[in-house]
Coordinates of C-alpha atoms in Angstrom, one line a residue:
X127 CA 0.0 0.0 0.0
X128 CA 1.1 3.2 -0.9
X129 CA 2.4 5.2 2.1
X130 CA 3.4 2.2 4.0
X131 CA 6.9 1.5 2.4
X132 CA 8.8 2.0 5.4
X133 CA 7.2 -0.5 8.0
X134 CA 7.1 0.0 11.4
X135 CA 4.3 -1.4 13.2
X136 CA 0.9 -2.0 12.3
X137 CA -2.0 -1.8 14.6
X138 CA -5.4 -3.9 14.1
X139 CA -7.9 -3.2 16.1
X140 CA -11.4 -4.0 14.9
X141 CA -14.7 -4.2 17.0
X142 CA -16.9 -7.7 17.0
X143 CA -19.0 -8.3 14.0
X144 CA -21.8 -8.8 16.1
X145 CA -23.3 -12.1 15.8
X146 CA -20.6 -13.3 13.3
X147 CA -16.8 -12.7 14.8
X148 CA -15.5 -11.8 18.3
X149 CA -12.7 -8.7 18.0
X150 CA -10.3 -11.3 18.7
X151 CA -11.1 -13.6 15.8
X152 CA -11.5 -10.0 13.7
X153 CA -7.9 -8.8 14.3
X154 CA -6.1 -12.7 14.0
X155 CA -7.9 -12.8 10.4
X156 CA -6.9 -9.5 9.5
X157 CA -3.4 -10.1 10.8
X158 CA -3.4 -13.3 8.5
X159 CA -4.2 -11.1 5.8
X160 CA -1.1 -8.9 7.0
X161 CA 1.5 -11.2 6.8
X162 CA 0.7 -12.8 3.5
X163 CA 1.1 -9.5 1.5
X164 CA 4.0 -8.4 4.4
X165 CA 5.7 -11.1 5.5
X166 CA 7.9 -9.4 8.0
X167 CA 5.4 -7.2 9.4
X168 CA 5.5 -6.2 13.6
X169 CA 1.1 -6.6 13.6
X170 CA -0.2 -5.6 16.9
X171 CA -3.5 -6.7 17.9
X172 CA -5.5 -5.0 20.5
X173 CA -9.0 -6.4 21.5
X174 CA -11.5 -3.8 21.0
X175 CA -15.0 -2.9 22.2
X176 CA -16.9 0.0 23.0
X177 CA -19.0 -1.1 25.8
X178 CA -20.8 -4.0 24.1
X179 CA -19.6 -7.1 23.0
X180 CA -16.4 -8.2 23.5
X181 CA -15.8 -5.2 26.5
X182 CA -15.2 -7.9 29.2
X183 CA -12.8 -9.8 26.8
X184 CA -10.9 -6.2 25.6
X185 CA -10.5 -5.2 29.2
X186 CA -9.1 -8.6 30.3
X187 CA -6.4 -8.4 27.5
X188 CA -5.5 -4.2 28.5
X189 CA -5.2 -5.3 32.7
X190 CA -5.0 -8.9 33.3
X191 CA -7.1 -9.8 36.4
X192 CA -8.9 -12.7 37.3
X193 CA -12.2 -13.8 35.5
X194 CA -14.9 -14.5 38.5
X195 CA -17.7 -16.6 38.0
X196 CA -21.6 -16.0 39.9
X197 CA -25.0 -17.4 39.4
X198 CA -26.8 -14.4 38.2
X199 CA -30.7 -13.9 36.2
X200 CA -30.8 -13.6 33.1
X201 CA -33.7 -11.3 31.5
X202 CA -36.3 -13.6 32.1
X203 CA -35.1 -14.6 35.2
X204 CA -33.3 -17.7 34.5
X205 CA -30.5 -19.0 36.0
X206 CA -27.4 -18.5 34.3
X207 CA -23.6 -18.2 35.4
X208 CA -21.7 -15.3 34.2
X209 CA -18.4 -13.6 34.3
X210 CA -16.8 -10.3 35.2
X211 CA -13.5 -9.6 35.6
X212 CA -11.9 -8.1 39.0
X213 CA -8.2 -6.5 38.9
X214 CA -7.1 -5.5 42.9
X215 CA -10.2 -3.0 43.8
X216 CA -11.3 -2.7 40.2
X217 CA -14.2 -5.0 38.5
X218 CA -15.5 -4.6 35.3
X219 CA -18.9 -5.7 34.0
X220 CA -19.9 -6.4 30.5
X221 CA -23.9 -5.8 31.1
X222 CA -24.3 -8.0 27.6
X223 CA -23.0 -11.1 29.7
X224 CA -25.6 -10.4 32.2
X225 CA -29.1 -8.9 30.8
X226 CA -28.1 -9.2 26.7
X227 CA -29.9 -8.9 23.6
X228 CA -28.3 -12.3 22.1
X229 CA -28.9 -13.9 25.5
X230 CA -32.7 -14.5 24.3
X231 CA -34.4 -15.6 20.9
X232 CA -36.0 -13.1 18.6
X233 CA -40.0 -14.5 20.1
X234 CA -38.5 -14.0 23.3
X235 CA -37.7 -10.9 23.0
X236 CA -40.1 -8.5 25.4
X237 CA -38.8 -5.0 27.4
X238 CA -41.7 -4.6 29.5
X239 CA -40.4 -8.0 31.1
X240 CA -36.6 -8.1 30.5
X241 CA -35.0 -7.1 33.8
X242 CA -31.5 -5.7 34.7
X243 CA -31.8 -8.0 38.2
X244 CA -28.5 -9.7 36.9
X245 CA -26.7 -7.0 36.5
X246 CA -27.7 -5.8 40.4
X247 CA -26.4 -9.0 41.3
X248 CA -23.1 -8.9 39.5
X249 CA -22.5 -5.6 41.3
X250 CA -23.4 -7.0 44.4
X251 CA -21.0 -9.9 44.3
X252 CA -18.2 -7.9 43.1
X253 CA -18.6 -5.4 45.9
X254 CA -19.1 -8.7 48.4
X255 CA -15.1 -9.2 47.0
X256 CA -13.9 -6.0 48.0
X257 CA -14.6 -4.3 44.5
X258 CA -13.8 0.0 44.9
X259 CA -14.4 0.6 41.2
X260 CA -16.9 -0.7 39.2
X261 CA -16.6 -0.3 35.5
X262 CA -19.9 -1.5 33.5
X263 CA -20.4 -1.5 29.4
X264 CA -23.3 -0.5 28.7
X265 CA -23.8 -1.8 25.0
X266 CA -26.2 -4.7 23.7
X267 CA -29.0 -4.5 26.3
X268 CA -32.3 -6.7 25.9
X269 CA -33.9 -4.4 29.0
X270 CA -35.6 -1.3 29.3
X271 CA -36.3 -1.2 32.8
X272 CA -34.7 2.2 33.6
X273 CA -32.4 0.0 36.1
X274 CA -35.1 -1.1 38.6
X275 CA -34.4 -4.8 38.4
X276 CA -30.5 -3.5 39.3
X277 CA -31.6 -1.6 42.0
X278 CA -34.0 -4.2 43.5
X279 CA -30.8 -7.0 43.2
X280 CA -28.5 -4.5 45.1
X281 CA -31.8 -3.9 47.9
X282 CA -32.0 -7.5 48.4
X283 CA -28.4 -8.1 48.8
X284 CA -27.6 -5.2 51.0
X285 CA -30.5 -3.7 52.6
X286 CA -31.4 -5.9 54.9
X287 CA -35.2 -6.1 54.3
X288 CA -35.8 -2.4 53.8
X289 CA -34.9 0.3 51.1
X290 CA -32.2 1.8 48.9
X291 CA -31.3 4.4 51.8
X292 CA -30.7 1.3 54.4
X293 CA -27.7 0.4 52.0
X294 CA -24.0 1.5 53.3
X295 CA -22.2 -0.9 51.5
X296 CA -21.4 1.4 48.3
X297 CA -20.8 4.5 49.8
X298 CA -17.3 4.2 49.5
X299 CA -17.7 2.4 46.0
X300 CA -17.3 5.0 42.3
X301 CA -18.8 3.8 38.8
X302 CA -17.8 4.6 35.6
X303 CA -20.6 3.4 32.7
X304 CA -18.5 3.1 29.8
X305 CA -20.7 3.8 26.5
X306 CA -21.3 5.8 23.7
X307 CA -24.8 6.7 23.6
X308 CA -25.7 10.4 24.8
X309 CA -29.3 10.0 24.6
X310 CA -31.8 11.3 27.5
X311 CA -33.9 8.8 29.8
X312 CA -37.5 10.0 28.6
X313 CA -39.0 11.7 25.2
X314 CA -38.9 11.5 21.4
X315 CA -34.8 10.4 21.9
X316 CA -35.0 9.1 24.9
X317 CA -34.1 5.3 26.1
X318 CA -37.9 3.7 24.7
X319 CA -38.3 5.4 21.7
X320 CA -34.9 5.3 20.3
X321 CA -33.8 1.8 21.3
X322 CA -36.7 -0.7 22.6
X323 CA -38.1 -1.2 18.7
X324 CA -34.8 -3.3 18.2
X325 CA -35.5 -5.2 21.6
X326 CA -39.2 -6.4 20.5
X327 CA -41.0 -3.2 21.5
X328 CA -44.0 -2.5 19.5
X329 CA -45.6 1.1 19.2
X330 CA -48.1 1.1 22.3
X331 CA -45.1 -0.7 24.2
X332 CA -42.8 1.9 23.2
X333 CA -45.4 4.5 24.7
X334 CA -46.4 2.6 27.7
X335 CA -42.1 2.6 28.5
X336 CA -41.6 6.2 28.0
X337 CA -44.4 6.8 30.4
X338 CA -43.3 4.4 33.1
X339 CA -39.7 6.0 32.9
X340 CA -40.7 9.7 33.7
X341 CA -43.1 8.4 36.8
X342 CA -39.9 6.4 37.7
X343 CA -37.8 9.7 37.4
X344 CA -40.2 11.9 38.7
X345 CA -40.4 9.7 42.3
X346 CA -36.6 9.3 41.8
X347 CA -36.0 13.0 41.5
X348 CA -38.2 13.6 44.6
X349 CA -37.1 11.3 47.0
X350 CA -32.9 12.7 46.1
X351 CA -33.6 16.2 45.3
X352 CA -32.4 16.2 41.9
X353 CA -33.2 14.9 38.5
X354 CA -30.7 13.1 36.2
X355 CA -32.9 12.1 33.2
X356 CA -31.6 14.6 30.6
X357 CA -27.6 13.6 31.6
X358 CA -25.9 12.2 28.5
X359 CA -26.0 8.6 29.0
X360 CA -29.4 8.6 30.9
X361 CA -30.8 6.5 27.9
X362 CA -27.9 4.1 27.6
X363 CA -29.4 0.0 28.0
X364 CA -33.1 1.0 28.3
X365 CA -32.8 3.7 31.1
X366 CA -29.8 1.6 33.2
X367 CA -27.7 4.5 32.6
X368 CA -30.3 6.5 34.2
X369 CA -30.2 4.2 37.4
X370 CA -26.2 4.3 37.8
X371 CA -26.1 8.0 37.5
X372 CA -29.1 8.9 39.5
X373 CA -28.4 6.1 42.2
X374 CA -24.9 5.2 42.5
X375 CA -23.4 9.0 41.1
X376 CA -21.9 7.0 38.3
X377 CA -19.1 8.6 35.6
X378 CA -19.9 7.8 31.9
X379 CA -17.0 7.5 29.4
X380 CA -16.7 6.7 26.2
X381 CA -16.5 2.8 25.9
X382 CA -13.8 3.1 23.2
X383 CA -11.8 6.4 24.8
X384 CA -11.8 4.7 28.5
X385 CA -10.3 1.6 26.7
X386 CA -7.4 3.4 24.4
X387 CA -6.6 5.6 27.9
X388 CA -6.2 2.5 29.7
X389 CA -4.0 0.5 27.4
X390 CA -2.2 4.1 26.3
X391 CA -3.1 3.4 22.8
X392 CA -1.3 6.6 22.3
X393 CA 2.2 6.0 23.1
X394 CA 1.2 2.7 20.7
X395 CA 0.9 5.0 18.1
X396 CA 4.8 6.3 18.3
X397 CA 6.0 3.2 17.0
X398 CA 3.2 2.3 14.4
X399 CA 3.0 3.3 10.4
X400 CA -0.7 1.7 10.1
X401 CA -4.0 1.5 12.0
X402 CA -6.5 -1.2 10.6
X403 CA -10.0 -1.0 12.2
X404 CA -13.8 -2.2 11.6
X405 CA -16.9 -3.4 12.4
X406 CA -19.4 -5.2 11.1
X407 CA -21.5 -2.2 9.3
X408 CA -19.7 0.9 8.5
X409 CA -21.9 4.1 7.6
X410 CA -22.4 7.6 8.2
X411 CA -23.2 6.4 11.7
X412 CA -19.9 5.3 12.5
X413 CA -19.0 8.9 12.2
X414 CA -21.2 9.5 15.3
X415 CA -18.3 8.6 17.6
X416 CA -18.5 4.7 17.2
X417 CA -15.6 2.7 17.7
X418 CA -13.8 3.0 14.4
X419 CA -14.2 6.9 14.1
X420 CA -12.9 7.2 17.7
X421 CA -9.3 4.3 16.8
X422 CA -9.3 7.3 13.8
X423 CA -9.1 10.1 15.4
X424 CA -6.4 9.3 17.8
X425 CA -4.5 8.1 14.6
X426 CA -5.2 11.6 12.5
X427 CA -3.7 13.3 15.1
X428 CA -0.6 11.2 15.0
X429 CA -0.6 11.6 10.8
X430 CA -1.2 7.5 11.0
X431 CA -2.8 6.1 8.1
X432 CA -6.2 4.4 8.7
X433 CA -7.9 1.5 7.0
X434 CA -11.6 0.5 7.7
X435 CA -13.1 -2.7 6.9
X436 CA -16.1 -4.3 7.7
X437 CA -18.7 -6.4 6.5
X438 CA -21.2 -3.8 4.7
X439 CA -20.1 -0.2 3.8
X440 CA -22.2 2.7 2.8
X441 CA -21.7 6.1 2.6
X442 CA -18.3 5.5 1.8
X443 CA -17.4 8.9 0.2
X444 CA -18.1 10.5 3.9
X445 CA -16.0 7.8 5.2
X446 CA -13.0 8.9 2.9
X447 CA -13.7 12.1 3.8
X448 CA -13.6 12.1 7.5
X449 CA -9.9 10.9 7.1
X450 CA -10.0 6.9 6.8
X451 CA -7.5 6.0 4.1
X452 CA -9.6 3.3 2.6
X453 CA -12.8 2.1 3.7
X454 CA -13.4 -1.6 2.1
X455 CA -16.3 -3.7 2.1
X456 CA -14.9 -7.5 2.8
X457 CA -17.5 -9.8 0.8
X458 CA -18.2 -9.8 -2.4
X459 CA -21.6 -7.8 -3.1
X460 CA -23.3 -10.9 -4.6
X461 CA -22.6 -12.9 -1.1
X462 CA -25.9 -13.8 0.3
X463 CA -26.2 -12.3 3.9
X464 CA -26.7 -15.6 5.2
X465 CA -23.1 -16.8 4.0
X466 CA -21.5 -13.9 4.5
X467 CA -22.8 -14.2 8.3
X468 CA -20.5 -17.2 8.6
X469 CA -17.7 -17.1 10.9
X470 CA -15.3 -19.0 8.6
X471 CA -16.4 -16.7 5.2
X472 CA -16.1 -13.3 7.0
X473 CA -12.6 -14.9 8.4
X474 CA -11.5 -15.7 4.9
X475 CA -13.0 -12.2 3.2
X476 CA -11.2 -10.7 5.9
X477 CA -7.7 -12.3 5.0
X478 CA -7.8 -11.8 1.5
X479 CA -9.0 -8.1 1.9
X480 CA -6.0 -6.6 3.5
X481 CA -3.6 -9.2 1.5
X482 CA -5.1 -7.8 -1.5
X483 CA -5.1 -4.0 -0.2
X484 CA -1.5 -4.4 1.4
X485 CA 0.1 -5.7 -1.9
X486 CA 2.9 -3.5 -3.0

């Protein structure tokens, strides 16, 4: 590839193709890819998520730690056993693991029953280990209970048969909710309207959500004396962002930014000549500070070449035009979704994509 003659390092980091390819799988296809049309190539993959998928996995990588098991609820209230990872004083949660989209079938599918109760109890047990920091990803939710099941998990663990104000145990605990979304907790852009159609929600449910969020804020706001519903991040996973920064004075970060700090992704970029990212659709969208546009920025500012791949593209001219140096679709446009949603075609695509675009 032009630009690229003197080789330094090259950088993959590409986010899950959700339903298809983990970021690791991602970044060892495209590294394949790497070393067939550059042999003697330094790639460097980092695991990458922005608060979804893969978070727990991308974390684990940056930190080390030890990955702790608990019996938890799923959505519906099934027992499941899920993981978080705790490093010293500092856990971090990947709310997909616990209360997920992909954790039910599309018929099951229902937010006015799916309940954030696991994720309370993940919390819980993390604190019960001596947790001081709690980090939680936000992405992927299948709730939109504004947090309630959380908070009813943490009551029954901690407050001793009464309320929320009986609990001491986190008073000496800080969040950080690591996503993306900005969106309110209530209205025309606010947790319901915006994302419970993609968790089964019809129109009257969407309605009947929206309404039971602002009584929910409204009693919240009275009871504390102040009102956290229009915060950025209020909307995040059905109104959960709502109930860690109205409840538990919770920071929110960008998924992708809290995760470059932490690994110092920067200082990474002294020694590299090449950033390769993706996702699984790329769009005007991903210009909205997803994960690819935010690996790109870092890079523009270091005048690091950046290649974006993933397995639809539109809108590519804006793409080009916010800076990425290519922006590549990997399947053939014929491919039927259905085969092009196999892990072991979108591993291959991948491969021959950047051996193909990395030929000198």
């Amino acid at each position: 590839m032009k630009g690229v003659s003197v080789m330094k390092q090259i950088i993959v980091a590409i986010d899950s193709f959700k339903g298809c390819l983990s970021s690791q799988e991602a970044n060892e296809a495209a590294a394949e890819g790497i070393r067939v049309a550059m042999p003697d190539a330094e790639v460097v993959k980092i695991p990458v998520s922005d608060g979804g998928e893969g978070f727990l996995d991308a974390f684990h990588h940056a930190i080390g730690g030890e990955l702790v098991e608990t019996k938890v609820k799923d959505p519906l209230m099934r027992n499941i056993t899920a993981q978080y990872l705790l490093k010293d004083d500092t856990a971090v949660i990947e709310m997909a693991k616990v209360g997920g989209l992909m954790l039910l079938s599309p018929e099951e599918r229902n937010p006015m029953r799916a309940t954030s109760y696991g994720t309370g109890q993940v919390v819980a047990d993390a604190v019960g280990r001596g947790a001081k920091h709690i980090i939680v990803g936000l992405g992927g939710s299948a709730t939109s209970d504004c947090g309630t099941g959380m908070l009813k998990a943490i009551i029954n663990k901690f407050g001793n048969g009464g309320t929320w104000d009986n609990i001491g145990h986190l008073w000496d605990v800080s969040f950080t909710i690591a996503t993306d979304v900005t969106n309110p907790l209530c209205g025309e852009h606010g947790a319901a309207h915006v994302f419970a159609p993609q968790k089964g929600a019809s129109p009257q449910m969407v309605a009947e959500l929206d309404a039971r969020a602002k009584r929910f804020a409204e009693k919240s706001a009275l009871h504390f004396g102040f009102d956290r519903q229009n915060m950025p991040g209020a909307g995040a996973a059905g109104g959960l962002g709502y109930a860690f920064l109205q409840y538990l004075n919770a920071e929110r970060q960008s998924g992708i930014d809290l995760l470059l700090n932490t690994i110092g992704f920067n200082a990474m970029l002294n020694n590299c000549s090449l950033v390769i990212t993706g996702e699984g659709s790329a769009d005007r969208q991903t210009l909205m500070g997803k994960l690819p546009f935010g690996i790109l920025q870092r890079a523009k500012r270091k005048g690091i070449p950046t290649i974006l791949i993933a397995g639809q593209v539109s809108d590519k001219e804006q793409l080009l035009c916010e800076g990425f140096s290519r922006a590549e679709c990997i399947h053939p446009q014929a491919l039927p979704l259905e085969e092009a949603m196999k892990p072991e075609t979108a591993k291959t695509n991948i491969k021959q994509t950047l051996a193909l675009l990395l030929k000198k």
